[in-house]
Short mmCIF file of N, CA and C in Angstrom, two decimals:
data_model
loop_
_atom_site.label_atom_id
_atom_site.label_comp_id
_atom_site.label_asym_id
_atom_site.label_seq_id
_atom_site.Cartn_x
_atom_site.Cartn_y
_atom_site.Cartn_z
N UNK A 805 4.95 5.61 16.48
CA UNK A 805 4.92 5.34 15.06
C UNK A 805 4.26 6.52 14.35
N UNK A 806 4.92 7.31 13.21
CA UNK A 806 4.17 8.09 12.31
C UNK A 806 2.88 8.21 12.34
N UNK A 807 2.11 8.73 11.98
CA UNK A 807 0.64 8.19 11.24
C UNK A 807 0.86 7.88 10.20
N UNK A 808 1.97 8.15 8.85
CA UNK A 808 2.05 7.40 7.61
C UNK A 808 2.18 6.18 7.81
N UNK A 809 3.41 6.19 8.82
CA UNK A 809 4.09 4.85 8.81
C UNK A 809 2.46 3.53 9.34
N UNK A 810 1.67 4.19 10.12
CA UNK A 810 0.35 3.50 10.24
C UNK A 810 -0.35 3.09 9.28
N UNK A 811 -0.21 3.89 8.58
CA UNK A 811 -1.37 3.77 7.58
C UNK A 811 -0.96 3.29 6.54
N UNK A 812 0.86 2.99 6.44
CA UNK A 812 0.99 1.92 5.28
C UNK A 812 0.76 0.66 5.85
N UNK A 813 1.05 0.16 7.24
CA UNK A 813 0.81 -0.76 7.51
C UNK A 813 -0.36 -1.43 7.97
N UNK A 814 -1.44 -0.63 8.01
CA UNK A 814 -2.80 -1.11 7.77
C UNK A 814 -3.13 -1.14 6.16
N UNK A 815 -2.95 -0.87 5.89
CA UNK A 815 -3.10 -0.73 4.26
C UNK A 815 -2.62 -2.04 3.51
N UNK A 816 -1.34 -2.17 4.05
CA UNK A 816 -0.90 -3.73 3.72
C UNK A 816 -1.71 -4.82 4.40
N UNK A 817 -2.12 -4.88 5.41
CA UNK A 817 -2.62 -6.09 5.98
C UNK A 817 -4.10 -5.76 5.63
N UNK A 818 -4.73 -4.63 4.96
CA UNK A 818 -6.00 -4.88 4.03
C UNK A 818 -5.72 -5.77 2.68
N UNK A 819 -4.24 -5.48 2.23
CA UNK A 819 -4.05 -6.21 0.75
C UNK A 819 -3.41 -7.64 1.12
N UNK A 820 -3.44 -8.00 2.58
CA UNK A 820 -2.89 -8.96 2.78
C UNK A 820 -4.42 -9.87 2.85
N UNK A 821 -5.51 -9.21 3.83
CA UNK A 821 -6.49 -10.03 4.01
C UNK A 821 -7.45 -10.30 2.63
N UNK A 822 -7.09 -9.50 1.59
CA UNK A 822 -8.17 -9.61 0.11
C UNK A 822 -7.31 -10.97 -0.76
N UNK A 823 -6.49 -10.43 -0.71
CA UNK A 823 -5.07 -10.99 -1.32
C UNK A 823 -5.61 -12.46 -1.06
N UNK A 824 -5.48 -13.02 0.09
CA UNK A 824 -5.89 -14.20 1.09
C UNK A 824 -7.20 -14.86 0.36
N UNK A 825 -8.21 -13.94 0.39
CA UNK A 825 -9.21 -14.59 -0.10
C UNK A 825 -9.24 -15.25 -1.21
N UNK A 826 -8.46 -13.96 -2.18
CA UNK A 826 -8.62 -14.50 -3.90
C UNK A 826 -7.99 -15.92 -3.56
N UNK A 827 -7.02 -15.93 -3.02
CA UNK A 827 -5.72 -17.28 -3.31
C UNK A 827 -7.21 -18.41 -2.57
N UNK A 828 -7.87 -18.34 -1.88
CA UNK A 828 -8.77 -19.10 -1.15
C UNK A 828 -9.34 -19.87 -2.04
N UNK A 829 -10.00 -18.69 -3.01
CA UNK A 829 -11.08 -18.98 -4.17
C UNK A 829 -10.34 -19.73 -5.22
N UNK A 830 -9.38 -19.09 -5.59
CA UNK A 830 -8.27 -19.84 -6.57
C UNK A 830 -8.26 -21.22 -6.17
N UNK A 831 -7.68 -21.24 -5.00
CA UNK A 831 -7.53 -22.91 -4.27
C UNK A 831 -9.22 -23.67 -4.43
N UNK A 832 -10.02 -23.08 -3.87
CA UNK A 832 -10.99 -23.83 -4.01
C UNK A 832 -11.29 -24.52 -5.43
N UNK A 833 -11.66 -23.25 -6.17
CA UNK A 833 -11.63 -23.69 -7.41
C UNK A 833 -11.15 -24.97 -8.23
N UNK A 834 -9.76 -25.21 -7.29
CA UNK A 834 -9.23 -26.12 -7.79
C UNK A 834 -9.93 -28.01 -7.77
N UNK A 835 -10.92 -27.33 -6.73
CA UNK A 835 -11.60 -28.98 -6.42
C UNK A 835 -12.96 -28.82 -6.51
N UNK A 836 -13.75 -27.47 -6.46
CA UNK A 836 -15.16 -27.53 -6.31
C UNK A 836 -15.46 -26.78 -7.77
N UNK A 837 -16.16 -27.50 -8.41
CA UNK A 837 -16.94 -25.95 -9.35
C UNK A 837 -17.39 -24.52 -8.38
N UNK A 838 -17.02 -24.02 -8.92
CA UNK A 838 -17.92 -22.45 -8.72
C UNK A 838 -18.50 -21.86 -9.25
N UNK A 839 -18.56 -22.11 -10.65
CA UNK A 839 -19.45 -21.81 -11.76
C UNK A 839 -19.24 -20.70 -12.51
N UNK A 840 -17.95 -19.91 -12.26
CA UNK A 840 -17.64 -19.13 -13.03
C UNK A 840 -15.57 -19.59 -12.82
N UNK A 841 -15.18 -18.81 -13.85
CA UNK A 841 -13.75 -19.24 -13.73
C UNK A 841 -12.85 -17.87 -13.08
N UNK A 842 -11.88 -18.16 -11.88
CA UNK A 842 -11.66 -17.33 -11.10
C UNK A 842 -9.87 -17.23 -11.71
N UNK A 843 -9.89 -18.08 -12.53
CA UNK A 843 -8.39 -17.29 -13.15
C UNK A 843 -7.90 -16.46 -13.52
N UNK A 844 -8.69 -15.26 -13.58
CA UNK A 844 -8.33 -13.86 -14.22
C UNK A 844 -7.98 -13.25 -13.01
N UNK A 845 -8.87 -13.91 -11.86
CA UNK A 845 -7.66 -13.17 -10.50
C UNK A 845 -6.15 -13.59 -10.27
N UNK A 846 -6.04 -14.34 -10.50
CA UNK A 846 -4.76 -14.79 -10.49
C UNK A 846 -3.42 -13.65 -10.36
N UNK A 847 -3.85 -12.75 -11.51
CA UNK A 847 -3.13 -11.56 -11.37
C UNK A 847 -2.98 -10.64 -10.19
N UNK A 848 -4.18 -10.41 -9.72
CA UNK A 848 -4.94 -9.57 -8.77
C UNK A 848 -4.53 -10.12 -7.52
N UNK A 849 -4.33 -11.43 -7.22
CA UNK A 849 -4.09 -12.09 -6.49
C UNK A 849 -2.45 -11.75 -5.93
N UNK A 850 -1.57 -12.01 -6.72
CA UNK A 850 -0.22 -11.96 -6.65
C UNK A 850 0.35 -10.49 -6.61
N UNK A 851 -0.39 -9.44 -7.47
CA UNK A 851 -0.24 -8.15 -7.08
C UNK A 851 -0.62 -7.87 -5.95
N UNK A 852 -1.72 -8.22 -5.01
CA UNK A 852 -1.98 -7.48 -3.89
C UNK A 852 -0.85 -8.03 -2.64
N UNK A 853 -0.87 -9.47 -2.62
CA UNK A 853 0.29 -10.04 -1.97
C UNK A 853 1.70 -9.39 -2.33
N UNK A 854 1.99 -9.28 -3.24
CA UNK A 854 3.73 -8.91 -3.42
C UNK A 854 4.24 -7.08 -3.29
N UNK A 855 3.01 -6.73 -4.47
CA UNK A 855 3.30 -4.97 -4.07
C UNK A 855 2.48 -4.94 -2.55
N UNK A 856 1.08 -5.25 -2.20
CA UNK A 856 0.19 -4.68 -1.70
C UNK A 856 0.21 -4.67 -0.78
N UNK A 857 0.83 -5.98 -0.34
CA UNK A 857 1.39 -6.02 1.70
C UNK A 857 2.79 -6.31 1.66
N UNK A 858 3.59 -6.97 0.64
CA UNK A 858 4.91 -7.10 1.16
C UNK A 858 5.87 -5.68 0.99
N UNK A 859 5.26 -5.24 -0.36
CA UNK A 859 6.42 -3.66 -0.34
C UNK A 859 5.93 -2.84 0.26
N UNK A 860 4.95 -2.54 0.40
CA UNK A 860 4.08 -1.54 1.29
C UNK A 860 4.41 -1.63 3.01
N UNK A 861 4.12 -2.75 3.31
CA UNK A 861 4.74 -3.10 4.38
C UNK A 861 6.11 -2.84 4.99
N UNK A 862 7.02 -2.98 3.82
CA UNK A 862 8.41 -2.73 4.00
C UNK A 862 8.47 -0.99 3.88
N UNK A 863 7.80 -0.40 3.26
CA UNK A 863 7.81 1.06 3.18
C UNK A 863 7.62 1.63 4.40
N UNK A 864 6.22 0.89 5.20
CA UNK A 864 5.91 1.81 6.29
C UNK A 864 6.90 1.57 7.58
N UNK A 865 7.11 0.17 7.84
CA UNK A 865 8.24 -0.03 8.32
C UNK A 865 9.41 0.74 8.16
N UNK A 866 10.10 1.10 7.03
CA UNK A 866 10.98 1.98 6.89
C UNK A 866 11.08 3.31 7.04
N UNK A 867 10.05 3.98 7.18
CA UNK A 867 9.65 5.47 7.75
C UNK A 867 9.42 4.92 8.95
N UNK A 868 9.16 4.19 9.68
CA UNK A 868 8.68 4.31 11.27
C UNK A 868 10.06 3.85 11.44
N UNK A 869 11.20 3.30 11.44
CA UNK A 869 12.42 2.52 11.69
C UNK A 869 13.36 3.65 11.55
N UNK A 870 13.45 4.18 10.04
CA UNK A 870 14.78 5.13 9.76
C UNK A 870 15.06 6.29 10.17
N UNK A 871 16.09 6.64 11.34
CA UNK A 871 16.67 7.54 11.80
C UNK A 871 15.84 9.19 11.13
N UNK A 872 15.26 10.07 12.07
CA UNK A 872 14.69 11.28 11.44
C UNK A 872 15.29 12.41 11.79
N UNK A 873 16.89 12.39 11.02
CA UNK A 873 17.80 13.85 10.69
C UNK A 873 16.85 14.98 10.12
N UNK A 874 16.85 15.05 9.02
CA UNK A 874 16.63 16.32 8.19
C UNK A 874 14.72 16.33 8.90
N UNK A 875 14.21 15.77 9.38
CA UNK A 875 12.72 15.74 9.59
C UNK A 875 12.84 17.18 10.52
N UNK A 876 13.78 17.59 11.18
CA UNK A 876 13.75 18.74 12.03
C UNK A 876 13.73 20.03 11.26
N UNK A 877 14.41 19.68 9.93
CA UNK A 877 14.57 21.02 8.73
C UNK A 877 13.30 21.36 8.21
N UNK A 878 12.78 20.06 7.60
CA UNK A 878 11.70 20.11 7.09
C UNK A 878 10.58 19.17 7.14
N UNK A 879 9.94 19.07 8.17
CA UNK A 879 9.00 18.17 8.56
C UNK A 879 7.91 17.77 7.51
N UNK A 880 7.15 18.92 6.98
CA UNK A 880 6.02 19.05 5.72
C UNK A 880 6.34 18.37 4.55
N UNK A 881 7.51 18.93 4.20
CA UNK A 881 8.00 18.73 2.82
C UNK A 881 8.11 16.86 2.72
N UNK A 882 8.82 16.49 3.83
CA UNK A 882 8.98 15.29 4.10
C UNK A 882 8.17 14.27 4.52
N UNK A 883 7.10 14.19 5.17
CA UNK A 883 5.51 14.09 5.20
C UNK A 883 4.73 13.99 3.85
N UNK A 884 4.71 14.89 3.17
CA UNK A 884 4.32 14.66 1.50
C UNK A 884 4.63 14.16 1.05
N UNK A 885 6.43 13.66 0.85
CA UNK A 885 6.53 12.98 0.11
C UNK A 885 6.29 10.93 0.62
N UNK A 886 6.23 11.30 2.00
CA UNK A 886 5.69 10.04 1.91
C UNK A 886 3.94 9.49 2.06
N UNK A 887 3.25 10.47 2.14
CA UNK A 887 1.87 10.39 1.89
C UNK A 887 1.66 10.47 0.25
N UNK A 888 2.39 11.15 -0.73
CA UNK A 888 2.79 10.96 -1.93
C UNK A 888 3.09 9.48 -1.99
N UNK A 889 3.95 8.59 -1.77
CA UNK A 889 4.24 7.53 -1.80
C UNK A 889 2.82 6.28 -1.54
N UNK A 890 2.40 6.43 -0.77
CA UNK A 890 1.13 5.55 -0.01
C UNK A 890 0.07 6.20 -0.75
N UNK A 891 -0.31 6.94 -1.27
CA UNK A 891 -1.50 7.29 -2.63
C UNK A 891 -0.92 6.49 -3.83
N UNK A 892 0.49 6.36 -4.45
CA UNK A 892 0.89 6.31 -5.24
C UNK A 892 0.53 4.78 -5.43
N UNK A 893 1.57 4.21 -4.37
CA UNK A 893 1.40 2.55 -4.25
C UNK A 893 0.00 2.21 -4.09
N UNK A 894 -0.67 2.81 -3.30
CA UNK A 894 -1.90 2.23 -3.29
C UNK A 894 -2.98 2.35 -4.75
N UNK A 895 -2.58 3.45 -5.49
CA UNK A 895 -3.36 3.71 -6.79
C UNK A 895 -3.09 2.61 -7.67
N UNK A 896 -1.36 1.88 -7.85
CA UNK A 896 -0.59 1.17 -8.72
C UNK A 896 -1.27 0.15 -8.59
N UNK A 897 -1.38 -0.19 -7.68
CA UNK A 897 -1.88 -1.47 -7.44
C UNK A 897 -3.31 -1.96 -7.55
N UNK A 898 -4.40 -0.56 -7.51
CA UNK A 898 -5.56 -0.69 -8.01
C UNK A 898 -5.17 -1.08 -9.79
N UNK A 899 -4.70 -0.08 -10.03
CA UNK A 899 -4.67 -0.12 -11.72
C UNK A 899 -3.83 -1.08 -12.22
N UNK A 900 -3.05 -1.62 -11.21
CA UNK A 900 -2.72 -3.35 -12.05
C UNK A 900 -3.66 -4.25 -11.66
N UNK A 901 -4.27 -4.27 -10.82
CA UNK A 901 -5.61 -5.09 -10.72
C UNK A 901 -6.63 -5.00 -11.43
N UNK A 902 -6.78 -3.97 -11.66
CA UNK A 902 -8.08 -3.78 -12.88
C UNK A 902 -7.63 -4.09 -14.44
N UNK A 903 -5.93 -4.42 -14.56
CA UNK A 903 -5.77 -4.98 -15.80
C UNK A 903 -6.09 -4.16 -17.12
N UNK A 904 -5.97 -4.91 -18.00
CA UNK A 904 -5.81 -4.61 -19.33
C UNK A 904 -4.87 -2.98 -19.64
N UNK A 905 -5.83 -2.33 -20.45
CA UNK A 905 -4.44 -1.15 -20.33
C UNK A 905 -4.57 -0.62 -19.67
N UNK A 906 -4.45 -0.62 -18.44
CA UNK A 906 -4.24 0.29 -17.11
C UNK A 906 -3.27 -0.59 -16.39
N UNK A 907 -2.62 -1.67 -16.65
CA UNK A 907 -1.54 -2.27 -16.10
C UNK A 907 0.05 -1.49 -16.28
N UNK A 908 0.29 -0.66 -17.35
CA UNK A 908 0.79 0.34 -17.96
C UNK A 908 1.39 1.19 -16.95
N UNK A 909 0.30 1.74 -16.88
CA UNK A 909 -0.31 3.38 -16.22
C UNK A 909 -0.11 3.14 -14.39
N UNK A 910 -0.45 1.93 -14.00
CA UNK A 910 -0.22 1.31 -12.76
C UNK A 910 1.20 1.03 -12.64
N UNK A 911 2.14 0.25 -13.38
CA UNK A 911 3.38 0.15 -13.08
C UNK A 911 4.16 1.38 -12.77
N UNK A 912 3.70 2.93 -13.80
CA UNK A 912 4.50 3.78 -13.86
C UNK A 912 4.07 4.41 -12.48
N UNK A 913 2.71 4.21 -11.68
CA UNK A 913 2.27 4.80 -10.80
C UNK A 913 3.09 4.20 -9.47
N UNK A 914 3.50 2.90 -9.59
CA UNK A 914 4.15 2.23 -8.56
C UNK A 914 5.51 2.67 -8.81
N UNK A 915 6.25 2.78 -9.93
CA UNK A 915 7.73 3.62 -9.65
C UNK A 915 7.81 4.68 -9.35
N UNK A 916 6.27 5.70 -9.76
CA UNK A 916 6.37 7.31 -8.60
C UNK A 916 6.68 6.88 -7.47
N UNK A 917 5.43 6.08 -7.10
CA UNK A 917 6.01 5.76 -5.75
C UNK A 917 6.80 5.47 -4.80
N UNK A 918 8.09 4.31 -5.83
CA UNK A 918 9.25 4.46 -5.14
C UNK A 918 10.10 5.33 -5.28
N UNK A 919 9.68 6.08 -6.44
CA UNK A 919 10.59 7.42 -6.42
C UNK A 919 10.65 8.07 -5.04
N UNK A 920 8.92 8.91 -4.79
CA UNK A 920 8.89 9.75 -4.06
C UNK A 920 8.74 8.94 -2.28
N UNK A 921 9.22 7.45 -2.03
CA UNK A 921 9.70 6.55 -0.97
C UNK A 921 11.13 7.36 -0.71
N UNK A 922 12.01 6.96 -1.99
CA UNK A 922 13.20 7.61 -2.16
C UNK A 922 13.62 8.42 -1.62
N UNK A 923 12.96 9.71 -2.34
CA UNK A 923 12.97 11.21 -1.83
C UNK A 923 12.92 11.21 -0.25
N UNK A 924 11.69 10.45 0.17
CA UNK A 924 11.40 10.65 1.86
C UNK A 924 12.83 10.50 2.42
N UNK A 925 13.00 9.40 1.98
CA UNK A 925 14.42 8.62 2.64
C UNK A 925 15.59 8.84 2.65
N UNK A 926 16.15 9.75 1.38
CA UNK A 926 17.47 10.05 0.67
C UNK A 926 18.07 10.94 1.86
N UNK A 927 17.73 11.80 2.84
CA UNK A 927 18.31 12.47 3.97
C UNK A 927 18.37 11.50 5.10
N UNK A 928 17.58 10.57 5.24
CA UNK A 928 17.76 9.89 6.80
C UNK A 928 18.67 8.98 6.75
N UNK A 929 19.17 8.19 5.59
CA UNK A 929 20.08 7.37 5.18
C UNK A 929 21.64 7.71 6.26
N UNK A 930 22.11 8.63 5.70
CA UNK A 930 23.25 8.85 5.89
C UNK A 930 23.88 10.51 6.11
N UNK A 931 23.35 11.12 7.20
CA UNK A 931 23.86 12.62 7.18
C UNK A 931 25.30 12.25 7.14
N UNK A 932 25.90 13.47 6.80
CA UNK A 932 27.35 13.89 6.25
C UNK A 932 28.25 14.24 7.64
N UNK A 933 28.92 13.42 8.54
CA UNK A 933 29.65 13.84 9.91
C UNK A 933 28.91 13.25 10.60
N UNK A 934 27.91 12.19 10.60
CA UNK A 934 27.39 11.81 11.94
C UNK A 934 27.98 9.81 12.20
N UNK A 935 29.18 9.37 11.11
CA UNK A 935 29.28 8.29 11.22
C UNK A 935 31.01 8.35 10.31
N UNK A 936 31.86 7.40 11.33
CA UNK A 936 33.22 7.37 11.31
C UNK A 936 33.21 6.49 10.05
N UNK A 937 32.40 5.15 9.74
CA UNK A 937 32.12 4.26 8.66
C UNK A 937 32.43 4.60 7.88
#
């Protein structure tokens, strides 16, 4: 496995185990006082679960899974852009968690990210002569 491809998938099962908690507290909440109100995670909650371990997850999976043609041309170039990607997602997702106007600034940071996912990927997809399909 990569080391990217590692390190998205530890990365997700960190936003999987935080993720977990909030929904814990949320749930609790629902029957115990806690003495403060934990609904403003709510957000925080569902972002770390959906971007934070499920797409992330699917990212690193997909660099450790997808066929590595052009990785022989250019190994570096291709490496960046997916360590580009895993800064990106991981920043987005801070800054939609922290809310208010940085939810903005976080979304646009999570479509770099699948941009430069993209980029990684756009050569391993489908070289040109290697499939009769």
């Amino acid at each position: 496995m990569p080391r990217v491809s590692a390190w998205f998938v530890r990365a997700s099962l960190v936003h999987l185990l935080v993720g977990f908690c909030i929904g814990a507290v949320l749930l609790a909440a629902k029957g115990i006082p806690l003495g403060f109100d934990p609904w403003p995670l709510r957000a925080v909650h569902v972002e770390m679960l959906l971007v934070g371990w499920m797409i992330q997850l699917v990212m690193g999976v997909a660099i450790w899974i997808f066929p590595r043609f052009v990785l022989r041309r250019a190994p570096r170039r291709s490496a960046l852009t997916a360590w580009l990607a895993f800064a990106l997602i991981n920043t987005g997702v801070l800054l939609v968690g922290l809310g208010g106007n940085l939810i903005a600034a976080g979304r646009a940071t999570e479509i770099g990210a699948a941009a430069s996912f993209a980029v990684h990927l756009w050569g391993r997809v489908s070289p040109a002569g290697l499939s009769d399909i």
